[in-house]
Amino acid sequence: MGGCLSASTPRTCSVGDLPDDVIARILSLCGRRSGMALTLVCRRWRRAFFCEPALWRQVAIVPAEGLGPQQQAERSATQAAVLARVGAAVHELCLVVTPALAAALAHSSGGSGSSRQGGSGGSDGSHKGGGDSGGSCWACLQALCPEALAELRLTTCLPSPSDVQQLADSLDLARFSRLQLLEMHIRLAPMPASLAAALGQLPRLQRLTVHSFSHALPPGALPAACPALRRLARLELRCQSLPPTEAFTALDRLQRLHLADSDPAAAAAAVGASTRGDAGQQPLPDCLPNLAAFPPSLRHLTISRQLAVAGASFHTFSYRARPPWVTLSFGGLRCADGAGGGAQLTHLLAALLPPRAALYCLELSEPDLVAAGPAGGCQLGALRVLRVLGLRRRTPLAALDAWLRSLLSQALALDTLVLSRCLNSDGVPQGLPPALVERAGIARLALLHNSLASLQPGPWLAALRELCIAGNDLESLPAALAGAPCLERLLAGRRGRLDEPPLTLTWREADQVLLRMPSLRQLELYGTVVPPRIRQHLRAAAPQLQVCLHGAQWGLPDGWSGGLSEPAPPDGGLVPAVP
């Protein structure tokens, strides 16, 4: 009887009977922190933990804040030992190198201290990492598999060029031919020539970011690598002495390009010289080629450096494409020779725009009206959005009106206009430029941070649907707004200075202005108080009207550009005919 019961009893199965791959899978579900603690059970579990590829696809070696020198040394030695053991499975590596981290790894590479620090992960990983140390504190990088590593983010804060060179030699970037993403932030020392030359041996690279904050790149290194980077889609370069912009036209699949000069002295000289109008003090500008020279895949281009095109110069440029529509932005636009007449803007657009592109949005930040005045040309015919964010000099109203009139005479399709810090005249009350008052067809208008004291009635109100008049010298809602039959959204309020008391909405404004706009649906007030009785009156007389108060003691948000709901360019299609 006992034997029969024993024979029918099922055999129990323990965890030790599971295959190694199943144990590794279970440990991977526990995560690295819990799985590291489970490696203390036995050597088999420790071996399975470090051999599971799913656990080590992403590895980060970064210094921890708040640790003492000894604790940082132990942590760094553990990280290096683990990387030396699991490097073949790493697909994404983030490495932040500081002098403390380099010193800790140099100290741990010489002895067996790393094999005794950091718990089971460091002890087990040091068996393989200790043999590869060989006198180089970055020998753990040699364990990385060239066929597996796809993304590398490297940040170094080492001040010594020899230390950065040693790091580059240990990494041997050229062997990672399957690398798809590469980010390099070299903060203090210059980039080694070998590291820059290796970029030309990464044919599968799709995203590249190079920041050399305080130095220039090795001469000609990046332009020489461009022909080999056939798959590169995104490039971000920030350094001193940028390569010529034309060198990046050889990238066939480029979609996003960002270039920035990190030399603060050169940037300050460029902005200061353009502000003073002193061409002799500017650094040598780079000639921006026609946008048709770039590959058709380019959708976003941003350049922060002194540029010169068609007799005009500017220190920032942005290009965004949604074919056939194009958005252009210029910062500090001015005439290079100081006397270009009124044809500079149209000549500039003709030199930059591709043949079949249609300018949808144009943004001018602190332009010079001499350089921006258009005279003839068809580049502005399809323009829908115009933003003028400040003028370099205080301009009389008559000069601004003449410039605006010449521009509006060509931009017949314009329906969105933003004028910020353009109507300022040392405390003198200002009204709208006559060219704007006489223009009909604008649906969205933002007049921000100006010296407007009144608004004149006129054709400009006929098709207006959104209006922002916040940040001006208006003491009350202008009575002319009652003549805006299509106005759906109104934004108004104070500038937000501490010495200004908040505005108060009156019964006259409610009855004679707000309630006489039949289409008004949304009212947003900044730095304005609405008494409860007036608010109840508005709610009863206009149930569709939503009143939003953004605070009575503060004004406009920093960097606010009007809050207009600017429409996005339509998807493809033909450019509409200009009326």
Coordinates of C-alpha atoms in Angstrom, one line a residue:
M1 CA 0.0 0.0 0.0
G2 CA 2.7 2.5 1.0
G3 CA 4.7 1.7 -2.2
C4 CA 1.6 2.3 -4.3
L5 CA 1.0 5.6 -2.7
S6 CA 4.6 6.6 -3.2
A7 CA 4.5 5.7 -6.8
S8 CA 1.3 7.7 -7.4
T9 CA 2.6 10.8 -5.7
P10 CA 3.7 13.4 -8.3
R11 CA 7.3 14.4 -8.2
T12 CA 7.9 17.9 -7.0
C13 CA 9.9 20.3 -9.1
S14 CA 12.1 23.0 -7.6
V15 CA 13.4 26.2 -9.1
G16 CA 16.8 24.6 -9.5
D17 CA 15.2 22.2 -12.1
L18 CA 14.4 25.1 -14.4
P19 CA 16.6 25.7 -17.4
D20 CA 19.0 28.6 -17.3
D21 CA 17.1 30.6 -19.9
V22 CA 13.9 30.3 -17.9
I23 CA 15.7 31.5 -14.7
A24 CA 17.2 34.4 -16.6
R25 CA 13.7 35.3 -17.9
I26 CA 12.3 35.3 -14.4
L27 CA 15.1 37.4 -13.1
S28 CA 14.6 39.9 -15.9
L29 CA 11.0 40.4 -14.8
C30 CA 12.2 41.3 -11.3
G31 CA 14.2 44.3 -12.7
R32 CA 17.9 45.1 -12.2
R33 CA 17.6 46.3 -8.5
S34 CA 15.7 43.2 -7.3
G35 CA 17.6 40.9 -9.6
M36 CA 20.9 42.1 -8.3
A37 CA 19.9 41.1 -4.8
L38 CA 18.8 37.6 -6.1
T39 CA 22.3 37.0 -7.5
L40 CA 23.4 36.3 -4.0
V41 CA 21.5 33.0 -4.0
C42 CA 24.0 31.1 -6.0
R43 CA 26.5 31.4 -8.9
R44 CA 24.1 29.9 -11.3
W45 CA 21.6 32.7 -10.7
R46 CA 24.3 35.3 -10.9
R47 CA 25.5 33.9 -14.2
A48 CA 21.9 33.8 -15.6
F49 CA 21.3 37.4 -14.4
F50 CA 24.2 38.8 -16.3
C51 CA 23.6 36.7 -19.4
E52 CA 20.0 37.9 -19.9
P53 CA 20.1 40.4 -22.9
A54 CA 16.7 42.0 -22.0
L55 CA 18.2 43.4 -18.8
W56 CA 21.2 45.1 -20.4
R57 CA 19.8 46.7 -23.5
Q58 CA 20.1 50.1 -21.9
V59 CA 23.0 50.9 -19.6
A60 CA 23.9 54.3 -18.0
I61 CA 27.1 55.1 -16.3
V62 CA 26.5 58.5 -14.7
P63 CA 27.9 60.0 -11.4
A64 CA 25.4 60.2 -8.6
E65 CA 24.9 63.3 -6.6
G66 CA 25.4 63.5 -2.9
L67 CA 28.0 60.7 -2.6
G68 CA 31.3 61.1 -1.0
P69 CA 34.6 60.2 -2.7
Q70 CA 34.8 56.7 -1.4
Q71 CA 31.1 55.9 -2.2
Q72 CA 31.5 57.4 -5.7
A73 CA 34.6 55.3 -6.2
E74 CA 32.8 52.1 -5.2
R75 CA 29.8 52.9 -7.4
S76 CA 32.0 53.7 -10.4
A77 CA 34.0 50.5 -10.0
T78 CA 30.8 48.5 -9.8
Q79 CA 29.4 50.2 -13.0
A80 CA 32.6 49.6 -14.9
A81 CA 32.8 46.0 -13.8
V82 CA 29.2 45.3 -14.8
L83 CA 29.7 47.0 -18.2
A84 CA 32.8 44.9 -18.8
R85 CA 30.6 41.8 -18.2
V86 CA 27.4 42.7 -20.1
G87 CA 28.9 45.0 -22.8
A88 CA 28.1 42.5 -25.6
A89 CA 24.3 42.9 -24.9
V90 CA 24.2 46.7 -24.6
H91 CA 22.2 48.4 -27.3
E92 CA 22.0 51.9 -25.7
L93 CA 24.8 53.4 -23.6
C94 CA 24.8 56.7 -21.8
L95 CA 28.2 57.7 -20.4
V96 CA 28.8 60.8 -18.4
V97 CA 32.5 61.3 -17.6
T98 CA 33.6 63.6 -14.8
P99 CA 37.1 63.9 -13.2
A100 CA 35.8 62.1 -10.1
L101 CA 34.5 59.3 -12.2
A102 CA 37.7 59.0 -14.2
A103 CA 39.8 59.0 -11.0
A104 CA 37.6 56.3 -9.4
L105 CA 38.0 54.1 -12.4
A106 CA 41.7 54.7 -12.6
H107 CA 42.1 53.7 -9.0
S108 CA 39.9 50.6 -9.4
S109 CA 41.6 49.4 -12.5
G110 CA 45.0 48.8 -10.9
G111 CA 44.0 46.5 -8.1
S112 CA 41.4 44.0 -7.0
G113 CA 39.4 46.5 -5.1
S114 CA 36.8 46.5 -7.7
S115 CA 36.3 42.8 -7.2
R116 CA 35.4 43.4 -3.6
Q117 CA 33.2 46.4 -3.9
G118 CA 29.6 47.0 -5.0
G119 CA 28.0 43.7 -3.8
S120 CA 27.5 40.7 -6.0
G121 CA 27.3 42.7 -9.2
G122 CA 30.8 44.1 -8.8
S123 CA 32.3 40.9 -7.5
D124 CA 31.0 38.8 -10.3
G125 CA 31.6 41.3 -13.0
S126 CA 35.2 42.0 -12.0
H127 CA 36.3 38.5 -13.0
K128 CA 35.9 39.5 -16.6
G129 CA 36.4 43.2 -16.3
G130 CA 39.6 42.9 -14.2
G131 CA 41.4 41.0 -16.9
D132 CA 40.5 43.7 -19.5
S133 CA 41.7 46.5 -17.3
G134 CA 45.2 46.4 -18.5
G135 CA 46.2 49.9 -17.1
S136 CA 43.4 51.9 -18.9
C137 CA 40.6 53.1 -16.7
W138 CA 38.3 52.9 -19.8
A139 CA 39.1 49.3 -20.7
C140 CA 35.5 48.4 -19.9
L141 CA 34.4 50.2 -23.1
Q142 CA 36.3 47.5 -25.1
A143 CA 33.6 45.0 -24.0
L144 CA 31.0 46.8 -26.1
C145 CA 29.9 44.8 -29.1
P146 CA 30.1 46.7 -32.5
E147 CA 27.2 44.7 -33.9
A148 CA 24.9 45.3 -30.9
L149 CA 25.5 49.0 -29.9
A150 CA 23.0 51.2 -31.7
E151 CA 22.8 54.3 -29.6
L152 CA 25.6 56.1 -27.7
R153 CA 25.3 59.2 -25.6
L154 CA 28.7 60.5 -24.4
T155 CA 29.2 63.5 -22.1
T156 CA 32.7 64.4 -20.9
C157 CA 33.7 67.1 -18.5
L158 CA 37.4 66.2 -18.4
P159 CA 39.6 69.4 -18.5
S160 CA 42.7 67.6 -19.8
P161 CA 43.0 67.0 -23.5
S162 CA 45.1 63.9 -22.8
D163 CA 42.4 62.3 -20.7
V164 CA 39.8 63.0 -23.4
Q165 CA 42.2 61.4 -26.0
Q166 CA 42.6 58.4 -23.8
L167 CA 38.8 58.0 -23.6
A168 CA 38.5 58.3 -27.3
D169 CA 41.2 55.7 -27.9
S170 CA 39.6 53.3 -25.5
L171 CA 36.2 53.8 -27.1
D172 CA 37.4 53.4 -30.7
L173 CA 34.3 54.9 -32.2
A174 CA 35.1 53.8 -35.7
R175 CA 34.4 50.2 -34.9
F176 CA 30.7 50.8 -34.2
S177 CA 29.7 50.8 -37.9
R178 CA 26.1 49.9 -37.0
L179 CA 25.6 53.0 -34.7
Q180 CA 22.3 54.8 -35.5
L181 CA 22.3 57.5 -32.8
L182 CA 25.3 59.4 -31.5
E183 CA 25.4 62.3 -29.0
M184 CA 28.7 63.8 -27.9
H185 CA 28.9 66.7 -25.4
I186 CA 32.5 67.8 -25.0
R187 CA 32.4 70.5 -22.4
L188 CA 35.9 71.6 -21.4
A189 CA 38.6 70.1 -23.6
P190 CA 38.7 70.1 -27.4
M191 CA 37.4 67.2 -29.3
P192 CA 40.1 64.8 -30.4
A193 CA 40.8 64.6 -34.1
S194 CA 40.5 60.8 -34.0
L195 CA 37.0 61.1 -32.6
A196 CA 35.9 63.6 -35.2
A197 CA 37.5 61.5 -38.0
A198 CA 35.6 58.4 -36.9
L199 CA 32.3 60.1 -37.9
G200 CA 33.0 59.3 -41.5
Q201 CA 33.0 55.6 -40.8
L202 CA 29.5 55.4 -39.4
P203 CA 27.4 54.9 -42.6
R204 CA 24.2 53.8 -40.7
L205 CA 24.1 56.9 -38.4
Q206 CA 20.7 58.6 -38.5
R207 CA 20.9 61.1 -35.7
L208 CA 24.0 63.0 -34.7
T209 CA 24.5 65.6 -32.0
V210 CA 27.8 67.3 -31.4
H211 CA 28.3 69.9 -28.7
S212 CA 31.8 71.3 -28.2
F213 CA 30.9 74.2 -25.9
S214 CA 34.3 75.9 -25.5
H215 CA 36.3 74.8 -28.6
A216 CA 36.0 74.4 -32.3
L217 CA 35.9 71.1 -34.1
P218 CA 39.0 69.8 -35.8
P219 CA 39.2 71.7 -39.1
G220 CA 37.3 70.0 -42.0
A221 CA 36.4 66.9 -40.0
L222 CA 32.6 67.1 -40.2
P223 CA 32.4 68.4 -43.8
A224 CA 34.7 65.5 -44.8
A225 CA 32.4 63.0 -43.1
C226 CA 29.2 64.3 -44.7
P227 CA 29.4 62.3 -48.0
A228 CA 29.6 59.1 -46.0
L229 CA 26.6 59.9 -43.7
R230 CA 24.0 58.9 -46.3
R231 CA 21.4 57.9 -43.8
L232 CA 21.7 60.9 -41.5
A233 CA 18.3 62.5 -40.9
R234 CA 19.0 64.8 -37.9
L235 CA 22.1 66.8 -37.2
E236 CA 22.6 69.2 -34.3
L237 CA 26.0 71.0 -34.1
R238 CA 27.0 73.5 -31.5
C239 CA 30.6 74.7 -31.4
Q240 CA 32.9 77.6 -32.1
S241 CA 33.9 78.4 -35.7
L242 CA 31.1 76.4 -37.3
P243 CA 31.7 74.8 -40.7
P244 CA 30.1 76.6 -43.7
T245 CA 26.4 75.9 -44.0
E246 CA 26.9 74.8 -47.6
A247 CA 28.9 71.8 -46.5
F248 CA 25.7 70.1 -45.1
T249 CA 23.9 70.1 -48.5
A250 CA 25.6 66.8 -49.3
L251 CA 23.4 65.0 -46.7
D252 CA 20.9 63.3 -48.9
R253 CA 18.3 62.3 -46.3
L254 CA 18.6 65.2 -43.9
Q255 CA 15.3 66.3 -42.3
R256 CA 16.4 68.5 -39.3
L257 CA 19.5 70.6 -39.1
H258 CA 20.4 72.8 -36.2
L259 CA 23.6 74.9 -36.2
A260 CA 24.6 77.2 -33.3
D261 CA 27.8 79.1 -32.6
S262 CA 28.7 78.5 -29.0
D263 CA 31.3 81.4 -28.8
P264 CA 29.6 84.0 -26.6
A265 CA 31.9 86.7 -27.7
A266 CA 31.2 86.1 -31.4
A267 CA 27.5 86.0 -30.8
A268 CA 27.5 89.2 -28.7
A269 CA 29.6 90.9 -31.3
A270 CA 27.2 89.8 -34.1
V271 CA 24.1 91.0 -32.2
G272 CA 25.8 94.2 -30.9
A273 CA 27.2 95.2 -34.3
S274 CA 23.9 94.6 -36.0
T275 CA 22.2 96.7 -33.4
R276 CA 24.7 99.5 -33.8
G277 CA 24.7 99.2 -37.6
D278 CA 28.5 98.9 -37.6
A279 CA 29.4 96.4 -40.2
G280 CA 33.1 96.7 -39.5
Q281 CA 32.7 95.2 -36.1
Q282 CA 30.9 92.0 -37.2
P283 CA 32.5 88.7 -37.6
L284 CA 32.8 87.3 -41.1
P285 CA 29.3 86.2 -42.0
D286 CA 28.5 82.9 -43.6
C287 CA 26.8 82.8 -47.0
L288 CA 23.5 80.9 -46.7
P289 CA 22.8 79.0 -49.9
N290 CA 19.4 78.8 -51.6
L291 CA 17.2 76.3 -49.7
A292 CA 16.8 74.3 -53.0
A293 CA 20.5 73.2 -52.5
F294 CA 19.4 71.1 -49.5
P295 CA 17.8 67.7 -50.0
P296 CA 14.0 67.8 -50.6
S297 CA 13.6 65.8 -47.3
L298 CA 14.7 68.9 -45.2
R299 CA 11.8 70.0 -43.0
H300 CA 13.4 72.1 -40.2
L301 CA 16.5 74.3 -40.4
T302 CA 17.7 76.5 -37.5
I303 CA 21.0 78.5 -37.6
S304 CA 22.4 80.8 -34.9
R305 CA 25.3 82.5 -36.5
Q306 CA 26.0 85.7 -38.5
L307 CA 24.6 85.1 -42.0
A308 CA 24.6 87.2 -45.2
V309 CA 22.3 86.7 -48.2
A310 CA 21.5 89.1 -51.1
G311 CA 22.8 92.3 -49.4
A312 CA 21.1 91.6 -46.0
S313 CA 22.5 90.1 -42.8
F314 CA 20.9 88.5 -39.8
H315 CA 22.2 86.5 -36.8
T316 CA 19.4 83.9 -36.5
F317 CA 17.5 82.0 -39.1
S318 CA 14.8 79.4 -39.0
Y319 CA 13.2 77.4 -41.9
R320 CA 10.3 75.0 -41.6
A321 CA 8.7 73.3 -44.6
R322 CA 5.4 71.6 -45.1
P323 CA 5.4 71.4 -48.9
P324 CA 4.6 73.5 -50.7
W325 CA 4.3 75.8 -47.7
V326 CA 7.3 77.4 -46.1
T327 CA 7.8 79.3 -42.8
L328 CA 10.8 81.6 -42.5
S329 CA 12.1 83.5 -39.4
F330 CA 14.9 86.1 -39.3
G331 CA 16.5 87.6 -36.2
G332 CA 18.2 91.0 -36.4
L333 CA 17.6 91.4 -40.1
R334 CA 19.3 94.5 -41.5
C335 CA 20.8 95.8 -44.7
A336 CA 24.5 94.8 -45.0
D337 CA 25.6 98.1 -46.7
G338 CA 23.2 100.4 -44.9
A339 CA 21.5 101.6 -48.1
G340 CA 19.5 99.0 -49.9
G341 CA 16.3 100.9 -50.5
G342 CA 13.1 99.1 -50.2
A343 CA 13.9 95.9 -52.2
Q344 CA 15.8 94.0 -49.6
L345 CA 13.1 91.7 -48.3
T346 CA 11.9 90.5 -51.7
H347 CA 15.5 90.1 -52.9
L348 CA 16.3 88.1 -49.8
L349 CA 13.2 85.8 -50.2
A350 CA 14.0 85.3 -53.9
A351 CA 17.6 84.2 -53.0
L352 CA 16.4 81.7 -50.4
L353 CA 13.1 80.2 -51.4
P354 CA 13.0 77.1 -53.6
P355 CA 11.4 77.6 -57.0
R356 CA 8.0 76.0 -56.2
A357 CA 7.8 77.0 -52.5
A358 CA 5.1 79.3 -51.2
L359 CA 5.8 81.5 -48.2
Y360 CA 3.1 80.8 -45.6
C361 CA 4.5 82.5 -42.5
L362 CA 7.2 85.2 -42.1
E363 CA 8.6 86.2 -38.7
L364 CA 10.9 89.2 -38.3
S365 CA 12.5 89.7 -34.9
E366 CA 13.9 93.2 -34.3
P367 CA 14.3 94.0 -38.0
D368 CA 15.6 97.1 -39.6
L369 CA 12.8 98.6 -41.7
V370 CA 15.3 99.7 -44.4
A371 CA 16.3 96.1 -44.9
A372 CA 12.8 94.7 -44.6
G373 CA 11.0 97.1 -46.9
P374 CA 9.6 95.2 -50.0
A375 CA 9.4 96.6 -53.4
G376 CA 7.9 94.4 -56.1
G377 CA 8.2 90.6 -56.5
C378 CA 5.8 87.7 -56.0
Q379 CA 7.4 86.0 -53.0
L380 CA 4.8 87.6 -50.6
G381 CA 1.7 86.8 -52.7
A382 CA 0.8 83.7 -50.8
L383 CA 1.8 85.0 -47.3
R384 CA -0.8 84.2 -44.7
V385 CA 0.9 84.9 -41.4
L386 CA 3.2 87.9 -40.5
R387 CA 4.9 88.4 -37.1
V388 CA 7.0 91.5 -36.4
L389 CA 8.5 91.1 -32.9
G390 CA 10.0 94.4 -32.0
L391 CA 11.9 96.9 -34.0
R392 CA 15.6 97.6 -33.6
R393 CA 15.1 101.4 -33.3
R394 CA 12.2 103.6 -32.3
T395 CA 10.4 104.3 -35.5
P396 CA 8.0 107.2 -36.1
L397 CA 4.5 106.2 -36.9
A398 CA 4.8 107.6 -40.5
A399 CA 7.8 105.4 -41.3
L400 CA 6.2 102.3 -39.9
D401 CA 3.0 103.1 -41.8
A402 CA 4.9 103.4 -45.1
W403 CA 6.8 100.2 -44.6
L404 CA 3.6 98.3 -43.6
R405 CA 1.7 99.7 -46.5
S406 CA 4.2 98.5 -49.0
L407 CA 4.2 95.1 -47.5
L408 CA 0.4 94.8 -47.2
S409 CA 0.1 95.8 -50.8
Q410 CA 1.8 92.6 -51.9
A411 CA 0.6 90.2 -49.2
L412 CA -3.0 90.1 -50.4
A413 CA -3.7 86.7 -48.8
L414 CA -2.5 87.8 -45.4
D415 CA -5.1 87.0 -42.6
T416 CA -2.9 86.8 -39.5
L417 CA -0.8 89.7 -38.3
V418 CA 1.2 90.1 -35.0
L419 CA 2.9 93.5 -34.2
S420 CA 4.8 93.4 -30.9
R421 CA 6.8 96.3 -29.5
C422 CA 6.5 98.2 -32.8
L423 CA 4.3 101.2 -31.8
N424 CA 6.4 102.8 -29.0
S425 CA 7.2 106.5 -29.0
D426 CA 8.4 107.5 -25.5
G427 CA 5.1 108.0 -23.9
V428 CA 3.4 109.7 -26.8
P429 CA -0.1 108.2 -27.3
Q430 CA -0.3 106.1 -30.5
G431 CA -3.0 105.0 -32.7
L432 CA -3.1 102.3 -35.4
P433 CA -1.1 102.9 -38.6
P434 CA -3.4 104.1 -41.4
A435 CA -2.2 101.3 -43.6
L436 CA -3.6 98.8 -41.1
V437 CA -6.8 100.7 -40.5
E438 CA -7.5 100.7 -44.3
R439 CA -6.7 97.0 -44.7
A440 CA -9.7 94.6 -44.9
G441 CA -9.5 90.9 -44.7
I442 CA -7.3 90.3 -41.7
A443 CA -9.0 87.7 -39.5
R444 CA -6.5 87.5 -36.6
L445 CA -4.6 90.5 -35.2
A446 CA -2.3 90.8 -32.2
L447 CA -1.1 94.2 -31.0
L448 CA 1.2 93.5 -28.1
H449 CA 3.3 95.7 -25.8
N450 CA 2.8 98.8 -27.8
S451 CA 1.8 102.4 -26.8
L452 CA -1.7 102.2 -28.2
A453 CA -4.0 104.6 -26.5
S454 CA -6.9 104.3 -28.9
L455 CA -8.2 102.2 -31.8
Q456 CA -9.8 103.9 -34.9
P457 CA -12.8 102.5 -36.6
G458 CA -12.3 101.3 -40.2
P459 CA -12.4 98.5 -42.7
W460 CA -9.9 96.5 -40.6
L461 CA -12.7 95.5 -38.3
A462 CA -15.0 94.0 -40.9
A463 CA -13.5 90.5 -41.1
L464 CA -11.7 90.4 -37.8
R465 CA -12.4 87.2 -35.8
E466 CA -9.6 87.3 -33.1
L467 CA -8.0 90.4 -31.6
C468 CA -5.4 90.8 -28.9
I469 CA -4.8 94.3 -27.6
A470 CA -3.1 93.3 -24.3
G471 CA -0.1 95.1 -22.9
N472 CA -0.9 98.6 -24.3
D473 CA -1.9 102.0 -22.8
L474 CA -5.6 101.5 -23.2
E475 CA -7.5 102.5 -20.1
S476 CA -10.7 100.9 -21.3
L477 CA -12.1 98.8 -24.1
P478 CA -12.2 101.0 -27.2
A479 CA -15.7 101.9 -28.5
A480 CA -14.6 101.1 -32.0
L481 CA -14.7 97.4 -31.3
A482 CA -18.5 97.6 -31.3
G483 CA -18.1 97.8 -35.1
A484 CA -16.6 94.3 -35.4
P485 CA -19.5 92.1 -36.4
C486 CA -17.4 88.9 -36.8
L487 CA -15.2 89.2 -33.7
E488 CA -15.3 85.9 -31.8
R489 CA -12.4 86.2 -29.4
L490 CA -11.0 89.2 -27.6
L491 CA -7.9 89.4 -25.4
A492 CA -7.2 92.6 -23.5
G493 CA -5.5 93.8 -20.3
R494 CA -2.6 95.6 -18.7
R495 CA 1.1 95.3 -19.2
G496 CA 1.6 93.9 -15.7
R497 CA 3.9 96.4 -14.2
L498 CA 4.0 96.5 -10.4
D499 CA 3.3 100.3 -10.3
E500 CA 0.1 99.9 -12.3
P501 CA -3.2 99.2 -10.6
P502 CA -5.5 96.6 -12.2
L503 CA -8.1 97.7 -14.7
T504 CA -11.8 97.5 -13.8
L505 CA -14.5 96.6 -16.4
T506 CA -17.3 99.2 -16.3
W507 CA -20.9 99.1 -17.2
R508 CA -20.3 101.2 -20.2
E509 CA -17.8 98.8 -21.6
A510 CA -20.1 95.9 -21.0
D511 CA -23.2 97.4 -22.6
Q512 CA -21.7 99.6 -25.3
V513 CA -18.8 97.4 -26.4
L514 CA -19.1 93.8 -25.4
L515 CA -22.8 93.3 -25.9
R516 CA -22.8 95.0 -29.3
M517 CA -20.5 92.3 -30.7
P518 CA -23.0 89.6 -31.8
S519 CA -20.3 87.0 -32.6
L520 CA -18.2 87.4 -29.4
R521 CA -17.7 84.0 -27.8
Q522 CA -14.6 84.3 -25.6
L523 CA -13.3 87.2 -23.6
E524 CA -9.8 86.9 -21.9
L525 CA -8.7 89.7 -19.6
Y526 CA -5.3 90.1 -18.0
G527 CA -4.7 92.2 -15.0
T528 CA -8.4 93.2 -15.0
V529 CA -11.1 93.1 -12.3
V530 CA -14.7 92.3 -13.3
P531 CA -17.3 93.2 -10.6
P532 CA -19.7 90.3 -9.8
R533 CA -22.8 92.3 -10.9
I534 CA -21.3 93.0 -14.3
R535 CA -20.3 89.4 -14.7
Q536 CA -23.8 88.3 -13.9
H537 CA -25.2 90.8 -16.3
L538 CA -23.0 89.5 -19.1
R539 CA -23.9 85.9 -18.3
A540 CA -27.6 86.8 -18.5
A541 CA -27.4 89.0 -21.6
A542 CA -24.9 86.9 -23.6
P543 CA -25.1 83.2 -22.4
Q544 CA -22.7 82.2 -25.2
L545 CA -19.9 84.5 -23.9
Q546 CA -17.2 82.9 -21.8
V547 CA -15.2 85.3 -19.6
C548 CA -11.8 84.1 -18.5
L549 CA -9.8 86.2 -16.0
H550 CA -6.1 85.5 -15.8
G551 CA -5.5 87.4 -12.5
A552 CA -6.0 91.0 -11.4
Q553 CA -2.5 91.4 -9.9
W554 CA -0.4 90.3 -12.7
G555 CA -0.2 90.9 -16.4
L556 CA 0.9 89.0 -19.5
P557 CA 3.0 85.8 -19.3
D558 CA 6.7 86.1 -20.2
G559 CA 7.4 85.4 -23.9
W560 CA 3.7 85.6 -24.8
S561 CA 3.1 86.2 -28.5
G562 CA -0.6 87.0 -28.5
G563 CA -2.3 83.7 -28.1
L564 CA -3.9 83.7 -31.5
S565 CA -5.1 80.4 -32.9
E566 CA -3.0 80.5 -36.0
P567 CA -4.1 77.8 -38.5
A568 CA -1.6 75.3 -39.7
P569 CA -0.6 75.1 -43.3
P570 CA -2.9 72.8 -45.4
D571 CA -1.5 69.4 -46.3
G572 CA 0.0 69.6 -49.7
G573 CA -2.1 70.7 -52.6
L574 CA -1.8 73.7 -54.8
V575 CA -1.1 77.2 -53.6
P576 CA -4.4 79.2 -53.7
A577 CA -4.7 82.0 -56.2
V578 CA -4.0 85.4 -54.9
P579 CA -7.1 87.6 -55.0

